[in-house]
C-alpha cells in the first residue's frame, strides 16, 4: 500500500542551526501538509501546499519556516534557525486530487533542538 | 478556535469491552475525522463523518455526530490489546486544515 515517507526519523541539532525535514508524499497526491506535535500536546497545523505554492499557513509558520517541492516527489520543510521550542514531531501529510476524505500521514520526523 | 476536545483524557478497559470517547468542538465544520496514534508513530485515519451525517460505521468502529451540540463520539466495540493507542478527533472547517484535540489515551488490558 502506498505511504507517505519521511526522513530523517530523528534529528538532533544545536539551537540556531538549519534543519531540513523531507517527505515523499504518495505519488498521485496533489495537496501537501505539514503538522507538528510538541511532546504531550496537540497536533498543530503548520502549512498547506498546492500547485507549488503555499495555500495556507498558521501563526506558528513564521519567517524561519519554509516549504519547497524541489522536484516531482520530495516535499521539504526547512527551519532556518532552530529554537529550543521547535523540538517536536513533524508530520507530513498528503491527499489526492479528489480530496474525498482522509489525510495520509507519514510516520513523522522527531526534531530535538539542544 | 474550532479545536476538538476529547473526553476522557485516558481510558483503561478490559479486552472485549467497549470503549467510548467523546469530542466537542466550537465552530461549524465540513467534516470530523478520527485518527489513531500508536506511541511514537504517525497518525492513522480511522473514519470521517460529514456534517450532514449523523452516524457512520466501519468495522468495530461507530462514530456519531451531533452538529447541534457540536459533539461527536467514537465507539470501539469488542476491544483488543492492539487497540491500545491515543485517539484524536480532528475537525475540518476549511480545506483539510485540521484542528486536532488533545486525544484520549486508551489502554486495553489483556
Short mmCIF file of C-alpha atoms in Angstrom, two decimals:
data_model
loop_
_atom_site.label_atom_id
_atom_site.label_comp_id
_atom_site.label_asym_id
_atom_site.label_seq_id
_atom_site.Cartn_x
_atom_site.Cartn_y
_atom_site.Cartn_z
CA UNK A 1 0.00 0.00 0.00
CA UNK A 2 1.42 3.41 -0.91
CA UNK A 3 2.55 5.51 2.01
CA UNK A 4 3.99 8.87 2.89
CA UNK A 5 7.63 8.53 3.86
CA UNK A 6 9.58 10.96 5.98
CA UNK A 7 13.27 11.38 6.66
CA UNK A 8 15.04 11.60 8.97
CA UNK A 9 13.11 9.72 11.61
CA UNK A 10 15.03 11.59 14.31
CA UNK A 11 17.32 14.57 14.11
CA UNK A 12 19.24 16.22 16.91
CA UNK A 13 20.53 19.70 16.25
CA UNK A 14 22.03 22.64 18.06
CA UNK A 15 19.99 25.78 18.58
CA UNK A 16 20.49 28.19 15.71
CA UNK A 17 21.23 25.52 13.15
CA UNK A 18 19.22 24.99 9.99
CA UNK A 19 17.22 21.80 9.60
CA UNK A 20 15.55 20.29 6.55
CA UNK A 21 12.89 17.66 7.01
CA UNK A 22 11.99 15.65 3.97
CA UNK A 23 8.80 14.00 2.86
CA UNK A 24 7.88 11.88 -0.11
CA UNK A 25 4.09 12.08 -0.48
CA UNK A 26 2.05 9.40 -2.19
CA UNK A 27 2.70 9.68 -5.91
CA UNK A 28 -0.72 10.74 -7.21
CA UNK A 29 -1.43 13.15 -4.36
CA UNK A 30 -1.57 16.84 -5.06
CA UNK A 31 -2.17 18.53 -1.70
CA UNK A 32 0.54 18.51 0.93
CA UNK A 33 0.63 19.49 4.58
CA UNK A 34 2.98 19.83 7.48
CA UNK A 35 1.74 19.39 11.03
CA UNK A 36 3.71 19.27 14.23
CA UNK A 37 3.18 17.76 17.67
CA UNK A 38 5.14 19.02 20.63
CA UNK A 39 5.56 16.21 23.14
CA UNK A 40 2.37 15.70 25.11
CA UNK A 41 0.49 18.39 23.22
CA UNK A 42 -1.98 18.59 20.36
CA UNK A 43 -1.16 18.06 16.71
CA UNK A 44 -0.99 21.53 15.16
CA UNK A 45 -1.39 22.61 11.55
CA UNK A 46 1.62 24.40 10.11
CA UNK A 47 1.12 24.82 6.38
CA UNK A 48 -0.69 23.52 3.33
CA UNK A 49 0.80 23.45 -0.15
CA UNK A 50 -0.78 23.02 -3.56
CA UNK A 51 0.33 23.71 -7.10
CA UNK A 52 3.80 24.69 -5.97
CA UNK A 53 2.72 27.34 -3.56
CA UNK A 54 1.54 27.76 -0.01
CA UNK A 55 -2.25 27.62 0.28
CA UNK A 56 -2.48 28.49 3.92
CA UNK A 57 -0.20 28.78 6.92
CA UNK A 58 -0.72 29.07 10.65
CA UNK A 59 0.70 31.66 13.03
CA UNK A 60 3.33 29.13 14.00
CA UNK A 61 4.69 29.13 10.45
CA UNK A 62 6.72 32.31 10.75
CA UNK A 63 9.65 33.55 8.68
CA UNK A 64 12.01 30.90 9.98
CA UNK A 65 9.95 28.21 8.28
CA UNK A 66 9.75 27.50 4.58
CA UNK A 67 8.45 24.71 2.39
CA UNK A 68 9.50 23.62 -1.02
CA UNK A 69 8.77 20.97 -3.59
CA UNK A 70 12.16 20.90 -5.31
CA UNK A 71 11.28 18.08 -7.66
CA UNK A 72 8.29 15.94 -8.57
CA UNK A 73 8.49 13.77 -5.48
CA UNK A 74 10.02 15.49 -2.46
CA UNK A 75 8.30 17.99 -0.18
CA UNK A 76 10.57 19.66 2.35
CA UNK A 77 10.18 21.73 5.49
CA UNK A 78 13.11 23.96 6.33
CA UNK A 79 13.63 25.60 9.70
CA UNK A 80 16.25 28.27 9.23
CA UNK A 81 17.48 28.92 12.74
CA UNK A 82 16.12 26.37 15.17
CA UNK A 83 14.97 27.27 18.66
CA UNK A 84 14.50 25.04 21.67
CA UNK A 85 10.74 25.31 21.27
CA UNK A 86 10.94 23.83 17.75
CA UNK A 87 11.57 20.44 19.34
CA UNK A 88 8.62 18.35 18.22
CA UNK A 89 7.42 15.59 15.93
CA UNK A 90 6.82 16.96 12.46
CA UNK A 91 4.30 15.13 10.33
CA UNK A 92 3.90 15.38 6.60
CA UNK A 93 0.51 14.56 5.11
CA UNK A 94 -0.97 14.42 1.66
CA UNK A 95 -4.31 13.91 -0.01
CA UNK A 96 -5.25 13.01 -3.59
CA UNK A 97 -6.84 15.28 -6.13
CA UNK A 98 -10.37 14.21 -5.30
CA UNK A 99 -9.95 15.28 -1.65
CA UNK A 100 -12.72 12.99 -0.63
CA UNK A 101 -11.62 12.37 2.91
CA UNK A 102 -8.63 11.25 4.86
CA UNK A 103 -5.23 12.79 5.15
CA UNK A 104 -2.44 10.29 4.72
CA UNK A 105 0.22 10.96 7.34
CA UNK A 106 3.82 9.90 7.42
CA UNK A 107 5.45 8.39 10.48
CA UNK A 108 6.94 11.73 11.44
CA UNK A 109 10.36 13.23 12.00
CA UNK A 110 11.35 13.85 15.58
CA UNK A 111 13.37 17.03 15.93
CA UNK A 112 15.33 17.64 19.11
CA UNK A 113 16.93 21.06 19.50
CA UNK A 114 19.63 21.32 22.15
CA UNK B 1 -10.95 28.20 17.89
CA UNK B 2 -12.71 25.22 16.39
CA UNK B 3 -10.41 22.69 18.03
CA UNK B 4 -11.86 19.39 19.09
CA UNK B 5 -11.55 18.44 22.72
CA UNK B 6 -11.69 14.78 23.68
CA UNK B 7 -13.12 13.29 26.79
CA UNK B 8 -11.96 11.36 28.75
CA UNK B 9 -8.23 12.05 28.64
CA UNK B 10 -7.49 8.43 29.45
CA UNK B 11 -9.46 5.22 29.43
CA UNK B 12 -8.48 1.76 30.66
CA UNK B 13 -10.64 -1.19 29.75
CA UNK B 14 -10.55 -4.98 29.67
CA UNK B 15 -10.15 -6.79 26.38
CA UNK B 16 -13.57 -7.47 24.90
CA UNK B 17 -15.18 -4.41 26.46
CA UNK B 18 -16.35 -1.39 24.50
CA UNK B 19 -14.51 1.93 24.58
CA UNK B 20 -16.33 5.20 24.12
CA UNK B 21 -14.73 8.58 23.76
CA UNK B 22 -16.24 11.95 23.04
CA UNK B 23 -15.19 15.03 21.17
CA UNK B 24 -16.56 18.55 21.38
CA UNK B 25 -15.78 21.45 19.09
CA UNK B 26 -16.69 25.09 18.79
CA UNK B 27 -17.47 26.21 15.26
CA UNK B 28 -19.12 24.95 12.08
CA UNK B 29 -17.36 22.13 10.31
CA UNK B 30 -17.32 20.39 6.93
CA UNK B 31 -16.41 17.08 8.46
CA UNK B 32 -14.97 15.50 11.56
CA UNK B 33 -12.33 12.80 11.47
CA UNK B 34 -10.93 10.35 14.00
CA UNK B 35 -7.29 9.27 13.97
CA UNK B 36 -5.32 6.73 15.95
CA UNK B 37 -1.72 7.17 17.02
CA UNK B 38 0.35 4.38 18.46
CA UNK B 39 3.09 5.57 20.78
CA UNK B 40 5.78 7.41 18.84
CA UNK B 41 4.18 6.66 15.50
CA UNK B 42 2.26 8.55 12.85
CA UNK B 43 -1.43 9.29 12.68
CA UNK B 44 -3.66 6.71 11.08
CA UNK B 45 -7.02 7.78 9.72
CA UNK B 46 -9.92 5.77 11.13
CA UNK B 47 -13.12 7.33 9.92
CA UNK B 48 -14.57 10.56 8.54
CA UNK B 49 -18.10 11.77 9.14
CA UNK B 50 -19.51 14.68 7.18
CA UNK B 51 -21.54 17.46 8.71
CA UNK B 52 -24.75 16.15 7.10
CA UNK B 53 -24.26 12.65 8.52
CA UNK B 54 -25.32 11.52 11.97
CA UNK B 55 -23.77 8.10 12.28
CA UNK B 56 -21.16 6.04 10.50
CA UNK B 57 -19.77 2.56 10.94
CA UNK B 58 -16.50 1.00 9.92
CA UNK B 59 -15.77 -2.49 11.20
CA UNK B 60 -15.74 -2.29 15.01
CA UNK B 61 -15.91 1.50 14.94
CA UNK B 62 -19.06 3.55 15.29
CA UNK B 63 -18.98 7.32 15.06
CA UNK B 64 -21.81 9.71 15.78
CA UNK B 65 -22.04 13.39 15.08
CA UNK B 66 -24.44 15.88 16.64
CA UNK B 67 -23.90 19.23 14.96
CA UNK B 68 -26.48 20.92 17.18
CA UNK B 69 -24.39 20.03 20.22
CA UNK B 70 -21.11 20.29 18.33
CA UNK B 71 -20.06 16.90 19.56
CA UNK B 72 -19.02 13.50 18.26
CA UNK B 73 -18.41 10.14 19.81
CA UNK B 74 -16.24 7.21 18.81
CA UNK B 75 -17.18 3.75 19.97
CA UNK B 76 -14.80 0.83 19.62
CA UNK B 77 -16.61 -2.42 20.20
CA UNK B 78 -15.08 -5.68 21.44
CA UNK B 79 -11.73 -4.04 22.11
CA UNK B 80 -8.45 -5.83 21.58
CA UNK B 81 -4.98 -5.28 23.00
CA UNK B 82 -3.98 -3.90 19.59
CA UNK B 83 -6.47 -1.06 20.06
CA UNK B 84 -4.20 0.40 22.74
CA UNK B 85 -3.33 3.84 21.36
CA UNK B 86 -4.21 7.50 21.51
CA UNK B 87 -7.30 8.56 19.61
CA UNK B 88 -7.76 12.06 18.26
CA UNK B 89 -10.69 13.81 16.77
CA UNK B 90 -9.94 16.43 14.14
CA UNK B 91 -12.34 18.97 12.75
CA UNK B 92 -12.14 20.24 9.22
CA UNK B 93 -13.79 23.59 8.61
CA UNK B 94 -11.69 24.59 5.67
CA UNK B 95 -9.61 22.74 3.15
CA UNK B 96 -8.25 19.95 5.34
CA UNK B 97 -6.61 22.37 7.71
CA UNK B 98 -7.44 20.03 10.56
CA UNK B 99 -7.79 21.12 14.17
CA UNK B 100 -6.89 18.28 16.49
CA UNK B 101 -7.96 17.69 20.04
CA UNK B 102 -5.62 16.61 22.82
CA UNK B 103 -6.59 12.98 22.43
CA UNK B 104 -7.85 10.12 24.52
CA UNK B 105 -5.30 7.52 25.58
CA UNK B 106 -6.88 4.08 25.54
CA UNK B 107 -5.29 1.13 27.28
CA UNK B 108 -6.78 -2.28 26.65
CA UNK B 109 -5.80 -4.83 29.29
CA UNK B 110 -5.48 -8.45 28.25
#
